[in-house]
mmCIF file of C-alpha atoms (C1' of nucleotides) in Angstrom:
data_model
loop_
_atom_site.group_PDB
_atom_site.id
_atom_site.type_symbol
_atom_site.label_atom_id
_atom_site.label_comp_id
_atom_site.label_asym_id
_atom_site.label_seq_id
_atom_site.Cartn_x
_atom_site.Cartn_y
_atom_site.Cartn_z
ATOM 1 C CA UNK A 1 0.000 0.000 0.000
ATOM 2 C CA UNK A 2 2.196 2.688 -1.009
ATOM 3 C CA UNK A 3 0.795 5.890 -2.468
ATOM 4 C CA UNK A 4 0.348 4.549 -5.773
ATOM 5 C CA UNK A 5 -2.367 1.807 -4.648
ATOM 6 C CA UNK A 6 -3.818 4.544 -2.526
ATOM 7 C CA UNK A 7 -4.298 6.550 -5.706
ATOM 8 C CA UNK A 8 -5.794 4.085 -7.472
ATOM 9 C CA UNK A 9 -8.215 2.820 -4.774
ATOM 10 C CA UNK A 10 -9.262 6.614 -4.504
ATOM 11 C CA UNK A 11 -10.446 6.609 -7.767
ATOM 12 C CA UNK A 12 -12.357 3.582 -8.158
ATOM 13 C CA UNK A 13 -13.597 5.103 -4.917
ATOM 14 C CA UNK A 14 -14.976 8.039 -7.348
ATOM 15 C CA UNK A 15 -15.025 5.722 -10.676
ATOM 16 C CA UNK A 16 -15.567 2.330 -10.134
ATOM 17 C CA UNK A 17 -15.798 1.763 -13.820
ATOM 18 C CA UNK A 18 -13.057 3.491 -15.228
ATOM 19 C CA UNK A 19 -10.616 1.928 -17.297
ATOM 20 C CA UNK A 20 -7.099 0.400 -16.596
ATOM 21 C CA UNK A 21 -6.052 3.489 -19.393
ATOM 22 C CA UNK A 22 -7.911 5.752 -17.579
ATOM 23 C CA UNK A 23 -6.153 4.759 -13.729
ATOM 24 C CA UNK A 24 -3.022 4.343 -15.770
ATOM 25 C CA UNK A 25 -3.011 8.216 -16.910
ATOM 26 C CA UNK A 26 -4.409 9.157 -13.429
ATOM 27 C CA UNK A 27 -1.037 7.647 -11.525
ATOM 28 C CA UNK A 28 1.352 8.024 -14.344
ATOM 29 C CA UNK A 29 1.885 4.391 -15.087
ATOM 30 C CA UNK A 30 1.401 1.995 -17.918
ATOM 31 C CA UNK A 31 -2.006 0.193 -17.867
ATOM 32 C CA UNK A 32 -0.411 -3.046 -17.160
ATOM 33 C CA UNK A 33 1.081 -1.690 -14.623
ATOM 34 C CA UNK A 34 -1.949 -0.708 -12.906
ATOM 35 C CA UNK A 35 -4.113 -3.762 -13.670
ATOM 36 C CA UNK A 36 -1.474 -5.756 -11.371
ATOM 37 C CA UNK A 37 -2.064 -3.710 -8.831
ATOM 38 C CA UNK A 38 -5.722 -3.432 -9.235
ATOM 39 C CA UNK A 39 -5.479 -7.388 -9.084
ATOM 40 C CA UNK A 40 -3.431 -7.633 -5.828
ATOM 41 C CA UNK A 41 -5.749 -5.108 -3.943
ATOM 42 C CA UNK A 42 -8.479 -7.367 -5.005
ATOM 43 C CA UNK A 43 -7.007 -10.332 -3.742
ATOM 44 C CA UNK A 44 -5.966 -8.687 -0.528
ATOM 45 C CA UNK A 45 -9.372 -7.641 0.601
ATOM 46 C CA UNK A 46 -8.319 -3.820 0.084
ATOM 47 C CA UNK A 47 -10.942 -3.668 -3.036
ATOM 48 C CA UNK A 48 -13.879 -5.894 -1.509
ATOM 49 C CA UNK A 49 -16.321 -5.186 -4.611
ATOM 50 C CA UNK A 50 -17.982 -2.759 -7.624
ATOM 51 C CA UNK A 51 -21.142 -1.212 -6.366
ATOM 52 C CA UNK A 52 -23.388 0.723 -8.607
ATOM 53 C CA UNK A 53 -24.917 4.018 -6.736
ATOM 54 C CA UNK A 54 -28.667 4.082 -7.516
ATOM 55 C CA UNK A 55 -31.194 6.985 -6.855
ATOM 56 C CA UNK A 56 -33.424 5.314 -3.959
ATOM 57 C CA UNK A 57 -36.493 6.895 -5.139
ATOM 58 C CA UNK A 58 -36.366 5.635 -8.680
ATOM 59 C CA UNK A 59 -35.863 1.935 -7.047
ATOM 60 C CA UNK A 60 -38.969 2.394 -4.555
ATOM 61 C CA UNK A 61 -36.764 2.717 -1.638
ATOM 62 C CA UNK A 62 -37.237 6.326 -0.856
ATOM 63 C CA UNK A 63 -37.686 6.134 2.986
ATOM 64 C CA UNK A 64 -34.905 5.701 5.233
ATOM 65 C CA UNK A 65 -35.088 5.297 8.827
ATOM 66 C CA UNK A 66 -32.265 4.976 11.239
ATOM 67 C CA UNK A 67 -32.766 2.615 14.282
ATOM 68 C CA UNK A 68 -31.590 1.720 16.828
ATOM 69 C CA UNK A 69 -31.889 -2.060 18.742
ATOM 70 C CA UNK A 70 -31.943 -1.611 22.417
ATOM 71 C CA UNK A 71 -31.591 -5.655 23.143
ATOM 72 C CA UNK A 72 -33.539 -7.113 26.684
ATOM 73 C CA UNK A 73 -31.699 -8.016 29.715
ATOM 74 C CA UNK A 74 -29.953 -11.072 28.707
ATOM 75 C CA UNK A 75 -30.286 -10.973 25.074
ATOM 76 C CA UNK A 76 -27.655 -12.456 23.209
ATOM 77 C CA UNK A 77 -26.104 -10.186 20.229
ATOM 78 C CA UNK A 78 -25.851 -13.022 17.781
ATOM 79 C CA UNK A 79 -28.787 -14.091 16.750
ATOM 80 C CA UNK A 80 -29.853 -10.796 16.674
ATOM 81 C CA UNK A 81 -27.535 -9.662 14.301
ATOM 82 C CA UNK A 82 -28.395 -12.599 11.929
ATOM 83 C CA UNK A 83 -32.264 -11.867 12.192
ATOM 84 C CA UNK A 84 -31.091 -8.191 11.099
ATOM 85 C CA UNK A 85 -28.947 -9.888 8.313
ATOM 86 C CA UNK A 86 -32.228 -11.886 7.373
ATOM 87 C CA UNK A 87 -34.248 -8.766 7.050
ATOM 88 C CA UNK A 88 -33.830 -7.464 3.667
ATOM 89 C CA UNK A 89 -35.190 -4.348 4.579
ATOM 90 C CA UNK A 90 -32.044 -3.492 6.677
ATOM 91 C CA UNK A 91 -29.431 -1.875 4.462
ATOM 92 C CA UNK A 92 -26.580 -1.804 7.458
ATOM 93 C CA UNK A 93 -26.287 -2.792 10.541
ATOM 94 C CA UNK A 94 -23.683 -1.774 13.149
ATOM 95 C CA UNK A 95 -22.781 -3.220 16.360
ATOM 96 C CA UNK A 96 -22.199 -0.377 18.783
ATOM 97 C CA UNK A 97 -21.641 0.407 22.228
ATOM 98 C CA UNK A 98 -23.730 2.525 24.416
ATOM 99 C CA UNK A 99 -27.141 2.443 25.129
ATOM 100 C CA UNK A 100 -28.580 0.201 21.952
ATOM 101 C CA UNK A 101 -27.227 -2.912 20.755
ATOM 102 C CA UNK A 102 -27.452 -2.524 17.374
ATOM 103 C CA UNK A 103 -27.834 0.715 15.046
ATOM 104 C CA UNK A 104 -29.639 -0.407 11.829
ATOM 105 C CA UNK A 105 -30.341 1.290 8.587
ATOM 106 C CA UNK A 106 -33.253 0.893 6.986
ATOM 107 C CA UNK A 107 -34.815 1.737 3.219
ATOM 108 C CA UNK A 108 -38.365 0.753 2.500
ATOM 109 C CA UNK A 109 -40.455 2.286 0.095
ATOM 110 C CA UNK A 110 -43.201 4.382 2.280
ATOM 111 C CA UNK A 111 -43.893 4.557 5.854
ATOM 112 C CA UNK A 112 -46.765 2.040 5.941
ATOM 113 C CA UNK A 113 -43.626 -0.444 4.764
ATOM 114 C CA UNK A 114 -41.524 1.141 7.584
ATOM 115 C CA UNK A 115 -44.173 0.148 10.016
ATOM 116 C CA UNK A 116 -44.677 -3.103 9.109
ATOM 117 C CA UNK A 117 -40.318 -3.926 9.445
ATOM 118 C CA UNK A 118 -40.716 -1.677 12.998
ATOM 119 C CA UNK A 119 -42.804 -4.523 13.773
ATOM 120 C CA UNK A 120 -40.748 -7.575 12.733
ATOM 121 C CA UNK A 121 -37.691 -5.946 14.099
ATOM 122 C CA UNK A 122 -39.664 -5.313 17.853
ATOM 123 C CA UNK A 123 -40.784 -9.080 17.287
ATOM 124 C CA UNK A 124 -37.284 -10.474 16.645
ATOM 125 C CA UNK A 125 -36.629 -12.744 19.892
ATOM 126 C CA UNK A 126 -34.438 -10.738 22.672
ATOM 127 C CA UNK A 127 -35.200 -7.396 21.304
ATOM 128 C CA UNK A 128 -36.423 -5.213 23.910
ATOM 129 C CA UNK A 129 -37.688 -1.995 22.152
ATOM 130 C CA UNK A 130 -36.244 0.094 19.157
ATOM 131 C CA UNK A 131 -35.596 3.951 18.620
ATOM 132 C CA UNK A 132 -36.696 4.673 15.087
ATOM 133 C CA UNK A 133 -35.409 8.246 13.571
ATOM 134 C CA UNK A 134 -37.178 9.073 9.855
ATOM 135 C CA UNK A 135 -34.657 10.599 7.092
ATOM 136 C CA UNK A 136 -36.390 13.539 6.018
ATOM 137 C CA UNK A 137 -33.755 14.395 3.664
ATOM 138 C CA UNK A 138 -30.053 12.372 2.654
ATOM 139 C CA UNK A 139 -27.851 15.696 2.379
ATOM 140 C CA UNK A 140 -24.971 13.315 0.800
ATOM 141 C CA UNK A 141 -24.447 9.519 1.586
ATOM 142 C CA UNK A 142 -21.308 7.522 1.158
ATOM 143 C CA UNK A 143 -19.423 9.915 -0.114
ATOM 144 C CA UNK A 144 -15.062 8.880 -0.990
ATOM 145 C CA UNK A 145 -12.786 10.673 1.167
ATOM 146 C CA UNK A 146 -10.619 12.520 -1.065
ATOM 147 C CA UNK A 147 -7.016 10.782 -1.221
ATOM 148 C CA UNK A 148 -5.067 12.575 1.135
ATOM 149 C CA UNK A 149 -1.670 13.974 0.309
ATOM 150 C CA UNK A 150 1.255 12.504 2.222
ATOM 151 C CA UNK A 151 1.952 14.488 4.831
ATOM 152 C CA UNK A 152 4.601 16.928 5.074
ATOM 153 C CA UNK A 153 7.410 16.252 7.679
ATOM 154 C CA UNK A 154 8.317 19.890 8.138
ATOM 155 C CA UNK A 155 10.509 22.006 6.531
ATOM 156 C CA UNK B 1 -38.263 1.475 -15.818
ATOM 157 C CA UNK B 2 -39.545 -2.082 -16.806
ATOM 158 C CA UNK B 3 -38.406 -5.060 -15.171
ATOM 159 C CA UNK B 4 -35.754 -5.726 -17.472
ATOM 160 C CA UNK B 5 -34.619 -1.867 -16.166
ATOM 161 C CA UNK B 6 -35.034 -3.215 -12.723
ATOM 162 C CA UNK B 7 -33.392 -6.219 -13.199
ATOM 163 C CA UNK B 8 -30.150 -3.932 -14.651
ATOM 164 C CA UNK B 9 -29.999 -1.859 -12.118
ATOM 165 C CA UNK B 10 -30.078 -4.587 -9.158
ATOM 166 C CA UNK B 11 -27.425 -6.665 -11.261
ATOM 167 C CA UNK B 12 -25.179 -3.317 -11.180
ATOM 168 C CA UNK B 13 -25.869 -3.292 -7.064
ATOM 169 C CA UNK B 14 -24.369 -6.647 -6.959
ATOM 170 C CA UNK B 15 -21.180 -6.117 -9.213
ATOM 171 C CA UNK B 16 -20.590 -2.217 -10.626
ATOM 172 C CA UNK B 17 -17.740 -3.919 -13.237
ATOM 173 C CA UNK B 18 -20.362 -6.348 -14.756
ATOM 174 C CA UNK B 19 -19.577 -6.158 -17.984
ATOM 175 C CA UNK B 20 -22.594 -5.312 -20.819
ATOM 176 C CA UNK B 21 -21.854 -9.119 -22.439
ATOM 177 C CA UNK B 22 -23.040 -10.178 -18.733
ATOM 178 C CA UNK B 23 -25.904 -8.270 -18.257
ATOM 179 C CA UNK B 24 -27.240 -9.082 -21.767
ATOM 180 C CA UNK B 25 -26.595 -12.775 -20.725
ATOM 181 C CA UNK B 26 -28.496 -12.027 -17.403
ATOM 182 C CA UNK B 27 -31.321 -10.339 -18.976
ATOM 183 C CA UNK B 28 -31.924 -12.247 -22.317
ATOM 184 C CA UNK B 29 -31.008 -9.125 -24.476
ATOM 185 C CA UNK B 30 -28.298 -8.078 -26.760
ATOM 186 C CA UNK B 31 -24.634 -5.816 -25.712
ATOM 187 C CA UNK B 32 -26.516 -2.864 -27.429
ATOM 188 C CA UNK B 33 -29.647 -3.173 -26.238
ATOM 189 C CA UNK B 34 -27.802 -3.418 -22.866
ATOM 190 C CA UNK B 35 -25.855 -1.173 -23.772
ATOM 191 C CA UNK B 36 -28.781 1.836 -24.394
ATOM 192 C CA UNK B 37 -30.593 0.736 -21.221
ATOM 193 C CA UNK B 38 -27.925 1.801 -19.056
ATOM 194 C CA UNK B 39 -27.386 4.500 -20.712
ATOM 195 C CA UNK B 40 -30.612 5.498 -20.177
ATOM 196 C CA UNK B 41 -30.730 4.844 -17.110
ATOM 197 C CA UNK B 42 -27.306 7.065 -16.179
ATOM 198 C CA UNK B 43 -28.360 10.045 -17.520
ATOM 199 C CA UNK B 44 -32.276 9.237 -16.114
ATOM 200 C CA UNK B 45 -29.905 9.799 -12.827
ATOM 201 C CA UNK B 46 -31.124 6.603 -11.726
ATOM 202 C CA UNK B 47 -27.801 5.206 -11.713
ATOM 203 C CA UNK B 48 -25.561 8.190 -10.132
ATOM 204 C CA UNK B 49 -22.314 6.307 -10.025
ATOM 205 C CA UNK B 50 -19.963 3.294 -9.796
ATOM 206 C CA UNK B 51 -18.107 3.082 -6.341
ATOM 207 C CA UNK B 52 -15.464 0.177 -5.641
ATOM 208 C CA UNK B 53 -16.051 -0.714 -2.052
ATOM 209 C CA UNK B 54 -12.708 -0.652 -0.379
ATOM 210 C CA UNK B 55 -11.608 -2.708 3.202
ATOM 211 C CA UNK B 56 -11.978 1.048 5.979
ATOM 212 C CA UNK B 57 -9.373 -0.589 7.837
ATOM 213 C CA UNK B 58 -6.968 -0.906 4.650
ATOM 214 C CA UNK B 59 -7.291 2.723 3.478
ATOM 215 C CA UNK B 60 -6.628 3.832 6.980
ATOM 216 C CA UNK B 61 -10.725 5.007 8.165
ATOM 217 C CA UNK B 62 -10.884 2.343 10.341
ATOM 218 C CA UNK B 63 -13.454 3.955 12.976
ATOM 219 C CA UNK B 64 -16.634 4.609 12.353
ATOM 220 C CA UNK B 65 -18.820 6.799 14.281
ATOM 221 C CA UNK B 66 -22.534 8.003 14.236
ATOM 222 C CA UNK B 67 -23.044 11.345 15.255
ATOM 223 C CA UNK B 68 -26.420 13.122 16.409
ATOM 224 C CA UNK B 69 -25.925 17.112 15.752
ATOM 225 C CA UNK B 70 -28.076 18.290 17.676
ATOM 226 C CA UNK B 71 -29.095 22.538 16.534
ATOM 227 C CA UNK B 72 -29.241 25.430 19.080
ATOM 228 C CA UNK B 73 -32.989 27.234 19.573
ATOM 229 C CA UNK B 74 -32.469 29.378 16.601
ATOM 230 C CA UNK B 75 -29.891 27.750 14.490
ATOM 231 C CA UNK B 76 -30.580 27.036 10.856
ATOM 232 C CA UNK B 77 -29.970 24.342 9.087
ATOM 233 C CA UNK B 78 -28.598 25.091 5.937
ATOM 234 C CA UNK B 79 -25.127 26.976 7.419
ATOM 235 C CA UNK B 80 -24.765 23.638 9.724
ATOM 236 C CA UNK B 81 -25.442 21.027 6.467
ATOM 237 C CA UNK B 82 -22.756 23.554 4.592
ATOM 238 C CA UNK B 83 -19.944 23.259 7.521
ATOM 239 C CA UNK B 84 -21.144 19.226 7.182
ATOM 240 C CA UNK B 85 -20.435 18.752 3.421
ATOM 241 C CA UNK B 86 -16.990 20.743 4.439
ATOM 242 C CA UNK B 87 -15.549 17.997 6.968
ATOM 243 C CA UNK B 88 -14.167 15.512 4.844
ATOM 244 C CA UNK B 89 -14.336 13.090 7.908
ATOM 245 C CA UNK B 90 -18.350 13.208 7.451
ATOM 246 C CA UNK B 91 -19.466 10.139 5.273
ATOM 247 C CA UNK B 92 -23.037 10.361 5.127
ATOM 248 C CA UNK B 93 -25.491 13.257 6.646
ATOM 249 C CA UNK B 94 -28.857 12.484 6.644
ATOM 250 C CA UNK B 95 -31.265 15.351 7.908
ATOM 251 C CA UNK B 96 -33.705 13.723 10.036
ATOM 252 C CA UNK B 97 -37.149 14.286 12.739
ATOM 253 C CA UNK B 98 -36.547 14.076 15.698
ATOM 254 C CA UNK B 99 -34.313 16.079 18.345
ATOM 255 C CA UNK B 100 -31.163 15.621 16.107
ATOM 256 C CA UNK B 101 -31.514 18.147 12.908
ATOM 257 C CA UNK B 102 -28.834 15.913 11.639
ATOM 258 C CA UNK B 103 -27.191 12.410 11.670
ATOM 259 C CA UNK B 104 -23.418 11.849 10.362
ATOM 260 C CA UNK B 105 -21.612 8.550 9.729
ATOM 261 C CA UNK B 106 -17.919 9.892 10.672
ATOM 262 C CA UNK B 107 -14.938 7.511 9.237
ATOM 263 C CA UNK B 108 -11.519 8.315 10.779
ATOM 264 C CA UNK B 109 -8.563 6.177 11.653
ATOM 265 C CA UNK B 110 -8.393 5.916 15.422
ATOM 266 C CA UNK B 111 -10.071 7.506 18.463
ATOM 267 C CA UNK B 112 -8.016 10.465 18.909
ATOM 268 C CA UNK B 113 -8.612 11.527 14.921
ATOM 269 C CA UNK B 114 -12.409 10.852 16.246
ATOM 270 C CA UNK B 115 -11.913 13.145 19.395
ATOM 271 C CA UNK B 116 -10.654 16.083 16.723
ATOM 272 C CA UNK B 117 -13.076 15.762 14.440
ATOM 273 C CA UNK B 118 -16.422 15.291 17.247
ATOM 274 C CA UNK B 119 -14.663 19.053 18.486
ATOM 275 C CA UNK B 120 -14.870 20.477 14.853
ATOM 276 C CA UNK B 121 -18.735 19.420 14.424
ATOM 277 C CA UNK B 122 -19.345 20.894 18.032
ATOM 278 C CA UNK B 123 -17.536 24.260 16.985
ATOM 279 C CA UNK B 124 -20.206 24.515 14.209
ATOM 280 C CA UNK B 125 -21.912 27.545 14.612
ATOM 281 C CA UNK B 126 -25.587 26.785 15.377
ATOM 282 C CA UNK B 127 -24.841 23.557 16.831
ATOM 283 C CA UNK B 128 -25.491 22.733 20.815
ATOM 284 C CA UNK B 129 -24.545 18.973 20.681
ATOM 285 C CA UNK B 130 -23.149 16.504 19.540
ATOM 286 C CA UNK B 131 -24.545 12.743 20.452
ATOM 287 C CA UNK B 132 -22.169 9.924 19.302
ATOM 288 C CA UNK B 133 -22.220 6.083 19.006
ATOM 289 C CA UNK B 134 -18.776 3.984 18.083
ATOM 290 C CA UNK B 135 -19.459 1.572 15.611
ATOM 291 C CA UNK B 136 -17.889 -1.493 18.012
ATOM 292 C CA UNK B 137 -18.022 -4.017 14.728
ATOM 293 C CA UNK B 138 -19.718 -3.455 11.225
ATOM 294 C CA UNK B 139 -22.229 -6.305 10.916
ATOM 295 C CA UNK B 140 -22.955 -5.598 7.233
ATOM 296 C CA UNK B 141 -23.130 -2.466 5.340
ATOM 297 C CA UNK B 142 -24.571 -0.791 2.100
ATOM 298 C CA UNK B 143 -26.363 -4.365 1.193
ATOM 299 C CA UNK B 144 -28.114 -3.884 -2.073
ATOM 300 C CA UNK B 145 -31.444 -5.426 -2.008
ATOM 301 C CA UNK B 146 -32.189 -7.939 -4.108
ATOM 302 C CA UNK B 147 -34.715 -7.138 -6.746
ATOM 303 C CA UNK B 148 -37.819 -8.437 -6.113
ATOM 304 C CA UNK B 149 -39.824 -10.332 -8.140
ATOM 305 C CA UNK B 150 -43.023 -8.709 -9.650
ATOM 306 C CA UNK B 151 -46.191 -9.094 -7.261
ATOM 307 C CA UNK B 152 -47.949 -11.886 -8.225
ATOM 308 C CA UNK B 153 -51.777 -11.192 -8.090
ATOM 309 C CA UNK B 154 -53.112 -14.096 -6.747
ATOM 310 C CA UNK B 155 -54.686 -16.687 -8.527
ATOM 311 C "C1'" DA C 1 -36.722 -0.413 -28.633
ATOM 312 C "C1'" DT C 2 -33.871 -4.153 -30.542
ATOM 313 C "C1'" DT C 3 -30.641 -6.051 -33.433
ATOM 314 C "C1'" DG C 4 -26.198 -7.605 -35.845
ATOM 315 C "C1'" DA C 5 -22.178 -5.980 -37.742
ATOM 316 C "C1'" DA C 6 -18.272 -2.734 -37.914
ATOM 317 C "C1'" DA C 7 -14.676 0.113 -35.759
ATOM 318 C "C1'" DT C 8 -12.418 1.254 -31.632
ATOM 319 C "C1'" DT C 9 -10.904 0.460 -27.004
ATOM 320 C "C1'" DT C 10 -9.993 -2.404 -23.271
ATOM 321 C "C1'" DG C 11 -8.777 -6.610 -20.558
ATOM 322 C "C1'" DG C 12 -5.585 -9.910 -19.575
ATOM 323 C "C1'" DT C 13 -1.161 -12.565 -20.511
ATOM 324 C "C1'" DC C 14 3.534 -12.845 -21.655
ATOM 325 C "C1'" DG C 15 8.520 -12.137 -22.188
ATOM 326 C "C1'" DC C 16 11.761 -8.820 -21.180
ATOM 327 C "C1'" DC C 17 13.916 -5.119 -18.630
ATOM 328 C "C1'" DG D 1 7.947 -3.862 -9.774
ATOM 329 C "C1'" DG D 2 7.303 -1.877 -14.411
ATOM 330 C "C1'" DC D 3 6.954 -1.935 -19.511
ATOM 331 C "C1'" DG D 4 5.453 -2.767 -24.469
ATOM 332 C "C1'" DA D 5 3.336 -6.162 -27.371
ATOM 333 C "C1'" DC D 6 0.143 -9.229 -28.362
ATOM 334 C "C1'" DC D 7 -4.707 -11.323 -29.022
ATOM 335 C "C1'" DA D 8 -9.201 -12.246 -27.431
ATOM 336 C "C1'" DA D 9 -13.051 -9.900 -25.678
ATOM 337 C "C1'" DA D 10 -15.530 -5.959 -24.690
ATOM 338 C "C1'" DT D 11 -17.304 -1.240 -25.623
ATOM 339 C "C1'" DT D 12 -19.494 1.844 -28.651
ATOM 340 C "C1'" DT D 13 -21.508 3.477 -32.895
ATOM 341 C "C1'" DC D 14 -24.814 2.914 -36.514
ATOM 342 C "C1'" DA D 15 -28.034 1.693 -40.206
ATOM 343 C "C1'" DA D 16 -32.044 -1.150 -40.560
ATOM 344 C "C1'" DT D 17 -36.303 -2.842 -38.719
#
DNA sequence: ATTGAAATTTGGTCGCC
DNA sequence: GGCGACCAAATTTCAAT
């Protein structure tokens, strides 16, 4: 990981279509060059995937909510987690500390959905309540951190 | 957006670098047709981009944070969404009911990066408080939902 | 809209530096 | 590690339907 492979992971951060050409003009090396490298961040885990970014509205998933799993006294964590992962609904899920177990993020297409996944969250066994907050609006989501220059020892 | 649209844009959810040649094998169509769908479909702004997904931990982000911003009596929102967009640190910012005017999904490398950054946010003009969950593990995250097949209406 | 075919570009492998 | 060359495969355009 030197800053050639962090150059090139921050712009299939931005682009994750463009071209071996393209990376190979964006870092100053030949594209051969590049699609090696490409290849071993794939292989080490550093590139997990290609994701297309999709307007939610336009795929009937215009209503997020962001809640939170507050589990019972002796609730265990793990089979809540994989009754979250069996919930399609749930986009993320996050195991965190503090007051709720889990913080889950969900996308649904109205609120009468949203209701109905409330409910088969609450009803998921060792789930004491949940603390649903409604996205009014998604300023920006996901959003690459730009590649940041190396820093500067001093002069 | 007919199911063949639907069943495009899902198949770019699950692999971004899927070729056209795939995605006509997927869908029963030709490369062009493919081809013009997508197309489409990008400058419909239903597809908004193509992301690699990259290991946090690998690129150096490897703490994630949620943060409730929580607005003063009279603050606006619009100044505290600008100083948002303006911290690189900030992920995601949804605008949201509730006493929060704002939640942030804050990637940074280790705690003390986290402790800067939660003082930046609370120097916000307009802002009162900050509220803020560590993610402790990331159970899953940005999971595309699989396309659903069209309601059947009963026989 | 969809298609097949044509022209261009890219992906992926190899030998060499 | 990086490079240029190579060929198979893909992207992209286009006229026809």
């Amino acid at each position: 990981m030197d800053r050639t492979d962090r150059r090139l992971v921050a712009a299939l951060r931005a682009d994750g279509r463009a071209s071996y050409a393209e990376l190979a003009r964006a870092v100053g090396l030949s594209a051969s060059s590049v699609h090696e490298r490409v290849t071993k961040l794939e292989t080490a885990g550093v590139i997990t995937g290609y994701r297309a970014v999709v307007d939610p509205v336009s795929v009937g998933i215009g209503v997020t909510a962001i809640v939170g799993i507050e589990p019972g006294e002796n609730g265990q964590d793990d089979p809540i987690a994989a009754a979250l992962d069996a919930t399609p609904e749930v986009e993320s899920c996050y195991q965190v500390a503090g007051d709720n177990a889990f913080v889950v993020v969900v996308r649904v297409a109205d609120i009468e959905e949203l209701s109905q996944v409330l409910g088969r969250l609450r009803a998921i066994p060792g789930v004491a309540r949940t603390r649903t907050t409604v996205v009014l609006s998604t300023v920006f989501e996901g959003r690459p951190r730009p590649d940041r220059p190396p820093t500067d020892g001093g002069s």
